[in-house]
Coordinates of C-alpha atoms and ligand atoms in Angstrom, one line a residue:
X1 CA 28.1 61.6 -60.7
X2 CA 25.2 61.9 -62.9
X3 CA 21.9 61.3 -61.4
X4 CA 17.8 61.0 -61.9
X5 CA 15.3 62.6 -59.9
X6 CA 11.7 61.7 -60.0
X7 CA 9.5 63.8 -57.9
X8 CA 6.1 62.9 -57.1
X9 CA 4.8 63.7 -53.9
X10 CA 1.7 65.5 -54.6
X11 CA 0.1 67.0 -57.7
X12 CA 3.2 67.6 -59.8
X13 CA 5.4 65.2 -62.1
X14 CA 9.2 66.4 -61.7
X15 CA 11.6 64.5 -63.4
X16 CA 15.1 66.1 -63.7
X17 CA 19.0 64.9 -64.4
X18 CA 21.8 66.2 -62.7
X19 CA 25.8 66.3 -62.8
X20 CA 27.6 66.8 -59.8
X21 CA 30.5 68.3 -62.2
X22 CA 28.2 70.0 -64.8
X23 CA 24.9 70.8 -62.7
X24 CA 21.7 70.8 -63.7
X25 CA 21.2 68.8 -67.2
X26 CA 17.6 68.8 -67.5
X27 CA 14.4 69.2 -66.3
X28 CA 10.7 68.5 -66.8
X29 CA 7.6 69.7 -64.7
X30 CA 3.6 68.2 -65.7
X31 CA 1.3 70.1 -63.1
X32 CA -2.0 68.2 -62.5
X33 CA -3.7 71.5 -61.6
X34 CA -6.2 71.2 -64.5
X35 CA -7.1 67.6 -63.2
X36 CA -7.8 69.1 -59.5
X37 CA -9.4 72.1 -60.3
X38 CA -12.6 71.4 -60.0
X39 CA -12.5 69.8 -57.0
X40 CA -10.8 72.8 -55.2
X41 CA -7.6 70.5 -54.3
X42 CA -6.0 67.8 -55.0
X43 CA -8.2 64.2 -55.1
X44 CA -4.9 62.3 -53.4
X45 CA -6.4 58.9 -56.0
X46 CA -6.4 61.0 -59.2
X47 CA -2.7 62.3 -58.4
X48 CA -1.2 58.9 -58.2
X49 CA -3.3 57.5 -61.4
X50 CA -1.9 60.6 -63.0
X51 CA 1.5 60.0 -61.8
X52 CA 1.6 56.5 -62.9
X53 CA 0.6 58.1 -66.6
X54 CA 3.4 60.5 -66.6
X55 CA 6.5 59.8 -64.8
X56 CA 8.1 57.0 -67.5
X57 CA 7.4 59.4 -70.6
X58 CA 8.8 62.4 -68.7
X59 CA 11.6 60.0 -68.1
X60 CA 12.1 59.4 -71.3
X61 CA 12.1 63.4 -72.1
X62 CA 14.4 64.5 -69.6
X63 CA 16.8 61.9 -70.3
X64 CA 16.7 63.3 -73.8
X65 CA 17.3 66.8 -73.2
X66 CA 20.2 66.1 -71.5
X67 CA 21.7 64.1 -73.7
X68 CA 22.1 60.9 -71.3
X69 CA 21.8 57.3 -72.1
X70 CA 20.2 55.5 -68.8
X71 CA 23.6 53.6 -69.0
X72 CA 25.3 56.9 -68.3
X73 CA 23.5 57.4 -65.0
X74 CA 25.4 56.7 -61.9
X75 CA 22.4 57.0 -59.4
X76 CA 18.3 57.7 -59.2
X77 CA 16.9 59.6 -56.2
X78 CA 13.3 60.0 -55.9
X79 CA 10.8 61.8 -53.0
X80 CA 10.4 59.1 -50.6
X81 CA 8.3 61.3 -48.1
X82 CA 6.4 63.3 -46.7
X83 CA 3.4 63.6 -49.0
X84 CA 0.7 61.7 -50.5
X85 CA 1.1 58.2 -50.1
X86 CA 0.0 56.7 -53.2
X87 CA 1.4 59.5 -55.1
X88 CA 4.6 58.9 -53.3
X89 CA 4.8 55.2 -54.1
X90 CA 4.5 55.8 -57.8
X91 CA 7.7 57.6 -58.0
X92 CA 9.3 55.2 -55.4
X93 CA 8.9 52.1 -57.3
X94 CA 9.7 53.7 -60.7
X95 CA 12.4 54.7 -59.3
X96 CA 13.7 51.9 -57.4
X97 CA 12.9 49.3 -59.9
X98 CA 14.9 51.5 -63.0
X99 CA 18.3 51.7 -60.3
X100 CA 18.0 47.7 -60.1
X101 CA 17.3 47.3 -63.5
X102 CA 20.4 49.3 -64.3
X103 CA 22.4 48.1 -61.8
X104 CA 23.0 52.1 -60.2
X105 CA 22.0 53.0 -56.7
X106 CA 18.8 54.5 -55.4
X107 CA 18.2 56.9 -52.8
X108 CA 15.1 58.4 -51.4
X109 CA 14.8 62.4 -50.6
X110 CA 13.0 64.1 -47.9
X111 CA 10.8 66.4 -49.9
X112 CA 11.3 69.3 -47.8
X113 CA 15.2 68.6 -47.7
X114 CA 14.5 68.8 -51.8
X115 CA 13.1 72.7 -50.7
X116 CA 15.3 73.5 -48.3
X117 CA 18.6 73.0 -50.8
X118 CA 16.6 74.4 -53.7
X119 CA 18.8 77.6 -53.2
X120 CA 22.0 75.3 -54.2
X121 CA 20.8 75.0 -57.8
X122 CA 21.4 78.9 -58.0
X123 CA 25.2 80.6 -59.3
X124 CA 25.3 82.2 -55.8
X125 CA 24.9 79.5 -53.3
X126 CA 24.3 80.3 -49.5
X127 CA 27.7 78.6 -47.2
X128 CA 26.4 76.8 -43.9
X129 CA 25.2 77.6 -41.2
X130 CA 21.9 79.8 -42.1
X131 CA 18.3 80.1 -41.3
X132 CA 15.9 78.5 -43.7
X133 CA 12.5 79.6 -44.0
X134 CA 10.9 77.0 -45.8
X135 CA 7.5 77.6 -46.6
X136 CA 4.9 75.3 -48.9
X137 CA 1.7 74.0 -48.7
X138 CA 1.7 71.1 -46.5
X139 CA 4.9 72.9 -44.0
X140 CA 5.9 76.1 -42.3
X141 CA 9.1 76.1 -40.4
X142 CA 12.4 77.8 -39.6
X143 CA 15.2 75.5 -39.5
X144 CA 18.8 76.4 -38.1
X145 CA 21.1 74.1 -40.6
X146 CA 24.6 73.6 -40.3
X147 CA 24.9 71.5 -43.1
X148 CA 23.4 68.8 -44.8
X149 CA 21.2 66.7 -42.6
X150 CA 22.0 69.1 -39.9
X151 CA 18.9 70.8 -39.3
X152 CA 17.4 71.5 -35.7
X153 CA 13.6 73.2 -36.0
X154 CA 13.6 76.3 -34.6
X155 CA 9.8 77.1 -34.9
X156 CA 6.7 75.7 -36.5
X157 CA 3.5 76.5 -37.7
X158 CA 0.9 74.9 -34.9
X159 CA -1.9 74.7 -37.4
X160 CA -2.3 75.5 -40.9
X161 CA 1.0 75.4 -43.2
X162 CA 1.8 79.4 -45.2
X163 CA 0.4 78.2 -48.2
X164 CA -2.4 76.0 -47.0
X165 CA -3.9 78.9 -45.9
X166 CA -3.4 80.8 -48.7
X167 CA -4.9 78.0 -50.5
X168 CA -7.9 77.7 -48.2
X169 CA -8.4 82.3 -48.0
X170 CA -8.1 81.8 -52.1
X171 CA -11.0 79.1 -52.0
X172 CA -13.1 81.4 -49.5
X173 CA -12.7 84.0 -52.2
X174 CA -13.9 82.0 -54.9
X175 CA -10.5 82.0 -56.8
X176 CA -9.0 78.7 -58.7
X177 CA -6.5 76.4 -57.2
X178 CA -3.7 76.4 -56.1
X179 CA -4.5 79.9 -54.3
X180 CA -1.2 81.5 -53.7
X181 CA -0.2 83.3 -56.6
X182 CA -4.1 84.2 -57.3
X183 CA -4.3 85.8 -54.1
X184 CA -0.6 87.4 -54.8
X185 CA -2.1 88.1 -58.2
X186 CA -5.5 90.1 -56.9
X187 CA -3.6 91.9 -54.1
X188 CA -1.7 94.1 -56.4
X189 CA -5.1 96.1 -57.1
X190 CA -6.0 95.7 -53.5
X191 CA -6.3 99.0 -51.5
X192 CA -3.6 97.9 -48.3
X193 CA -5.1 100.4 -46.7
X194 CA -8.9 99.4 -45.9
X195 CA -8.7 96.3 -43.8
X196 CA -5.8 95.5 -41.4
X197 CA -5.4 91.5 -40.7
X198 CA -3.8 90.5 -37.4
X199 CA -0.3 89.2 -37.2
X200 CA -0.6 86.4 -35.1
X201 CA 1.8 85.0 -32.7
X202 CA 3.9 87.7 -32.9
X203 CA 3.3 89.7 -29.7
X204 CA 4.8 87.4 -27.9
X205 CA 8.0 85.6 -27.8
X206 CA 9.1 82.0 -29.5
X207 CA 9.1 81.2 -33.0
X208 CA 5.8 79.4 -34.0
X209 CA 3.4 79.9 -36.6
X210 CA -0.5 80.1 -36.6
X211 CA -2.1 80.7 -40.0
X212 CA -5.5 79.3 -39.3
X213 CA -7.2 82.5 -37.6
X214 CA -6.6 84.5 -40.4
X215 CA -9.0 82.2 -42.7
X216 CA -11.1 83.0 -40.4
X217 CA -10.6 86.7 -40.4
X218 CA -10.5 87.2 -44.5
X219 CA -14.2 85.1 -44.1
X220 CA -15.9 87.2 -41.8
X221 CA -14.4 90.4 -43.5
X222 CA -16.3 89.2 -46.5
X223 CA -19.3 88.3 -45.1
X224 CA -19.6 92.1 -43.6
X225 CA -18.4 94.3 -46.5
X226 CA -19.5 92.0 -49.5
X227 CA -17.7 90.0 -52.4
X228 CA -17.5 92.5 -55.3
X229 CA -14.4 92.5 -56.8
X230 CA -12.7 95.3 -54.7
X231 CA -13.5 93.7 -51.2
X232 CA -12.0 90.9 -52.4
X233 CA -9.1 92.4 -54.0
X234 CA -8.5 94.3 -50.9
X235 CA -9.1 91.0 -48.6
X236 CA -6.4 88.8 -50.7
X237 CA -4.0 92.1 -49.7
X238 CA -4.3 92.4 -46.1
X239 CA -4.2 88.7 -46.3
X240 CA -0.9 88.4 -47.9
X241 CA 0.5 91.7 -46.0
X242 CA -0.4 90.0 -42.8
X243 CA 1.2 86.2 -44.1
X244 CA 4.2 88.3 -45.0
X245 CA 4.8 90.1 -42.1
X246 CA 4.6 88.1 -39.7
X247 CA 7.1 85.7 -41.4
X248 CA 9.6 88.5 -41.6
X249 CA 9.0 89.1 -37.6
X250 CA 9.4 85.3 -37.3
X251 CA 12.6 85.7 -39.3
X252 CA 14.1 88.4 -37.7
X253 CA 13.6 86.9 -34.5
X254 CA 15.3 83.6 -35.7
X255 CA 18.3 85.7 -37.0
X256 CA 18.9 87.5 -33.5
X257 CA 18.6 84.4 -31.6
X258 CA 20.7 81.7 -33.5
X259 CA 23.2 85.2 -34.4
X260 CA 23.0 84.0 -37.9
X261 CA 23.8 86.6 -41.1
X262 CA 22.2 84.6 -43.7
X263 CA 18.5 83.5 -44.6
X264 CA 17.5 81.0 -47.3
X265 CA 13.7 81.2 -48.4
X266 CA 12.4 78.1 -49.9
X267 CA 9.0 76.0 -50.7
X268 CA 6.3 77.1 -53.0
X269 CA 5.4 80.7 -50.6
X270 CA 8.6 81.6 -51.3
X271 CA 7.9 82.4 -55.1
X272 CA 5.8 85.5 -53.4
X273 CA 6.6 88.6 -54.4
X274 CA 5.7 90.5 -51.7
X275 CA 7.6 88.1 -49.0
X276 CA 10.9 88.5 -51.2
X277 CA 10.2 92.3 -51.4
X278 CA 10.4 92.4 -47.8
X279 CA 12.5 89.9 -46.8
X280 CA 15.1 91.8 -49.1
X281 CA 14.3 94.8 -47.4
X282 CA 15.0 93.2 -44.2
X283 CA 18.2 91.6 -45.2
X284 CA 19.4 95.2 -46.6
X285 CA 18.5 96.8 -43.2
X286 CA 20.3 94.3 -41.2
X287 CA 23.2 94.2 -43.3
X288 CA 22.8 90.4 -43.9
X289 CA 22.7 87.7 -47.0
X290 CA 19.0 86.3 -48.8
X291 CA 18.9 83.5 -51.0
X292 CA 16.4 81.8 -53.1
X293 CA 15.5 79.8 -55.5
X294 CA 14.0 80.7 -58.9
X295 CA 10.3 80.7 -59.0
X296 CA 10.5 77.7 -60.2
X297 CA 12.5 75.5 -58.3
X298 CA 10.6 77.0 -55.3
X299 CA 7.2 75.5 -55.9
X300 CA 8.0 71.4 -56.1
X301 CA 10.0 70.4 -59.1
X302 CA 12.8 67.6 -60.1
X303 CA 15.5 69.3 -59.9
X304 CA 15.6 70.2 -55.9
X305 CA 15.5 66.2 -55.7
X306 CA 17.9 65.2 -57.6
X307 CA 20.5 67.7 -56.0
X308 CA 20.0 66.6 -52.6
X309 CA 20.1 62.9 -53.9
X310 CA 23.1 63.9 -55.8
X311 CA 24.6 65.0 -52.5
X312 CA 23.1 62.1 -50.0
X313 CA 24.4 59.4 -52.9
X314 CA 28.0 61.0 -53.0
X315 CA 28.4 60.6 -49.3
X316 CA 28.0 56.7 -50.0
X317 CA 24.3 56.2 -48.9
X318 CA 21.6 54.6 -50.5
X319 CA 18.1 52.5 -50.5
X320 CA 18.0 48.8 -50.0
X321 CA 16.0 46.6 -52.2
X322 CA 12.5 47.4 -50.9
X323 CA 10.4 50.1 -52.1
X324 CA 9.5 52.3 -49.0
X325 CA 7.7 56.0 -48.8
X326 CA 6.7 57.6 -45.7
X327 CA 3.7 59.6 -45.5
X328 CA 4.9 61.7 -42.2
X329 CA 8.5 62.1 -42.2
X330 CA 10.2 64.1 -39.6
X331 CA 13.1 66.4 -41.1
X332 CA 15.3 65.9 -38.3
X333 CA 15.3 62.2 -38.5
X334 CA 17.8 62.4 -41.6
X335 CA 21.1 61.2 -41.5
X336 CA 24.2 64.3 -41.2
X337 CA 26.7 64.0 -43.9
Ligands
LIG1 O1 6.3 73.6 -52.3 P1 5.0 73.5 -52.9 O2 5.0 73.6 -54.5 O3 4.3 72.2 -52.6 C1 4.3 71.6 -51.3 O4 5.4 71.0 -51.0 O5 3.3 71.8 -50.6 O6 4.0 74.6 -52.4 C2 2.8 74.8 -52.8 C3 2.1 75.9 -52.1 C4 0.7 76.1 -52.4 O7 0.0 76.2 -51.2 C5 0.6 77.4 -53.2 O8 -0.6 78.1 -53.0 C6 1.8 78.1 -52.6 O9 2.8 77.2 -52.4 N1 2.3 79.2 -53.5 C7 2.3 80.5 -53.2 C8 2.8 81.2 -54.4 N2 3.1 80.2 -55.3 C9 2.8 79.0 -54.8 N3 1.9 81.2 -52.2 C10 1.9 82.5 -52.2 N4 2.4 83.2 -53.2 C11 2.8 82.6 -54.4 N5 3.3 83.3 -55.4
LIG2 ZN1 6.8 71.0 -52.0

């Protein structure tokens, strides 16, 4: 089965096509960062214009590079939620209205179900059941899954999502959008010595997040030891130590209580160095398997889509006529195959 993803669900285009028999055929990313920049995020109205500019021509590319006719497609799955709603829509009706037009069926993709099988687009793929980490800007959770469309939340992040608060610590620190890897990126000359964040949540039991306090922390650090460029450098790494940690903790914990051996890191956190440095160091210690995507099938991308769609429209389902995208979108509402 050969099949077209169009991902849209925030500020990147992803279009990608792929082959249940050959894997991945092609793939295309546009980032709107530029286009946000200056506002310090994404302006939800500029991503779907953007999107509307974008998606048929990358289409058209993606298509090309993998040497398909749209007659030769057997299926188009696109992100019908969670995400921007406008955005979301774009790549829902394209979508839809191309698997009419060509007589094929459509399906629509949980974003973070796109993340959370990223790992699948890899040589060595992790077997069911394992812990997922799946960390990205608008999410933070740890999911036990069993297999696809069997996932049961083990914990979740009760304010802001991993990378939402590295965004927000980046924009406190006067660095560019999107803030992760410019906070990853200033760390590395960051003393990890001088300032030591909390790790919070993790002195006591359960498997929940909370990111927001440590906003809070890197901001009052400044405003009492200054904003040269080494307070800042040495901010962004007790930061990301402290991120880090306390997601391996959280991890660890997950393991020992579902008595899983394997862990899958996904979303856009999971292209952090320092969180696969140490995740790998925890899997060595306990003797157990890591997977991940490439960096860049972690941050949001075609390709993710259109292997769970691959998957979802092999097992027979599919979208009815209208043209639907969710907003909010619970992961454990989808279907088991
Ligand atoms: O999965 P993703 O591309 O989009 C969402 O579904 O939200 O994740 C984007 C998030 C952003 O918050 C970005 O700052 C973060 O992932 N991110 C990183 C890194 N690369 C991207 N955070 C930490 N370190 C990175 N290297
Ligand atoms: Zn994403």
């Amino acid at each position: 089965m050969r099949v077209l993803a169009i991902e849209s669900s925030c500020d990147e285009t992803g279009i990608a096509v792929y082959d249940s028999e050959q894997g991945l055929l092609s793939h295309t990313l546009y980032s709107q960062i530029a286009l946000h920049q200056e506002y310090g995020g994404v302006v939800p109205e500029l991503a779907s214009r953007d999107h509307v500019r974008k998606t048929l021509p990358l289409i058209e590319q993606a298509l090309q590079d993998a040497n398909t006719r749209r007659e030769q497609l057997d299926g188009i799955a696109y992100t019908a939620g969670p995400g921007l709603i406008g955005a979301l829509l774009v790549g829902a009706t394209i979508g839809r209205s191309l698997a009419w037009s060509l007589g094929i069926p459509a399906i629509g993709v949980h974003h973070m179900e796109g993340h959370l099988l990223a790992p699948m687009l890899e040589a060595q793929r992790p077997e069911f059941p394992f812990v997922a980490l799946l960390v990205s800007g608008g999410h933070t959770m740890l999911v036990r899954v069993d297999g696809i469309g069997r996932y049961q939340i083990l914990g979740e992040s009760v304010d802001d999502a991993a990378g939402e608060a590295f965004d927000k610590t980046a924009k406190l620190l006067k660095l560019g959008y999107p803030g992760g890897p410019q906070i990853s990126r200033l760390a590395q000359q960051g003393n990890p010595q001088r300032f030591r964040f909390p790790r919070p949540m993790t002195n006591r039991p359960g498997l929940e997040f909370s990111f927001s306090g440590l906003k809070t922390f890197a901001l009052t650090t400044l405003q009492q030891n200054g904003d040269d460029e080494q307070t800042k450098a040495d901010i962004a790494c007790a930061f990301e130590e402290a991120v880090v940690d306390t997601m391996v903790i959280k991890c660890r914990r997950a393991l020992e209580q579902t008595g899983l051996r394997r862990l899958v890191l996904a979303g856009g956190v999971s292209a952090n160095r320092s969180l696969r440095q140490k995740m790998a160091k925890l899997a060595a210690d306990q003797g157990m398997e890591l997977f991940y995507p490439q960096p860049q099938f972690c941050t949001d991308n075609g390709a993710m889509i259109a292997y769970a769609g691959c998957q979802r429209l092999l097992a027979g389902e599919g979208e009815p006529l209208q043209i639907t995208a969710r907003a909010r979108w619970r992961l454990e509402e989808l279907s088991a195959l």
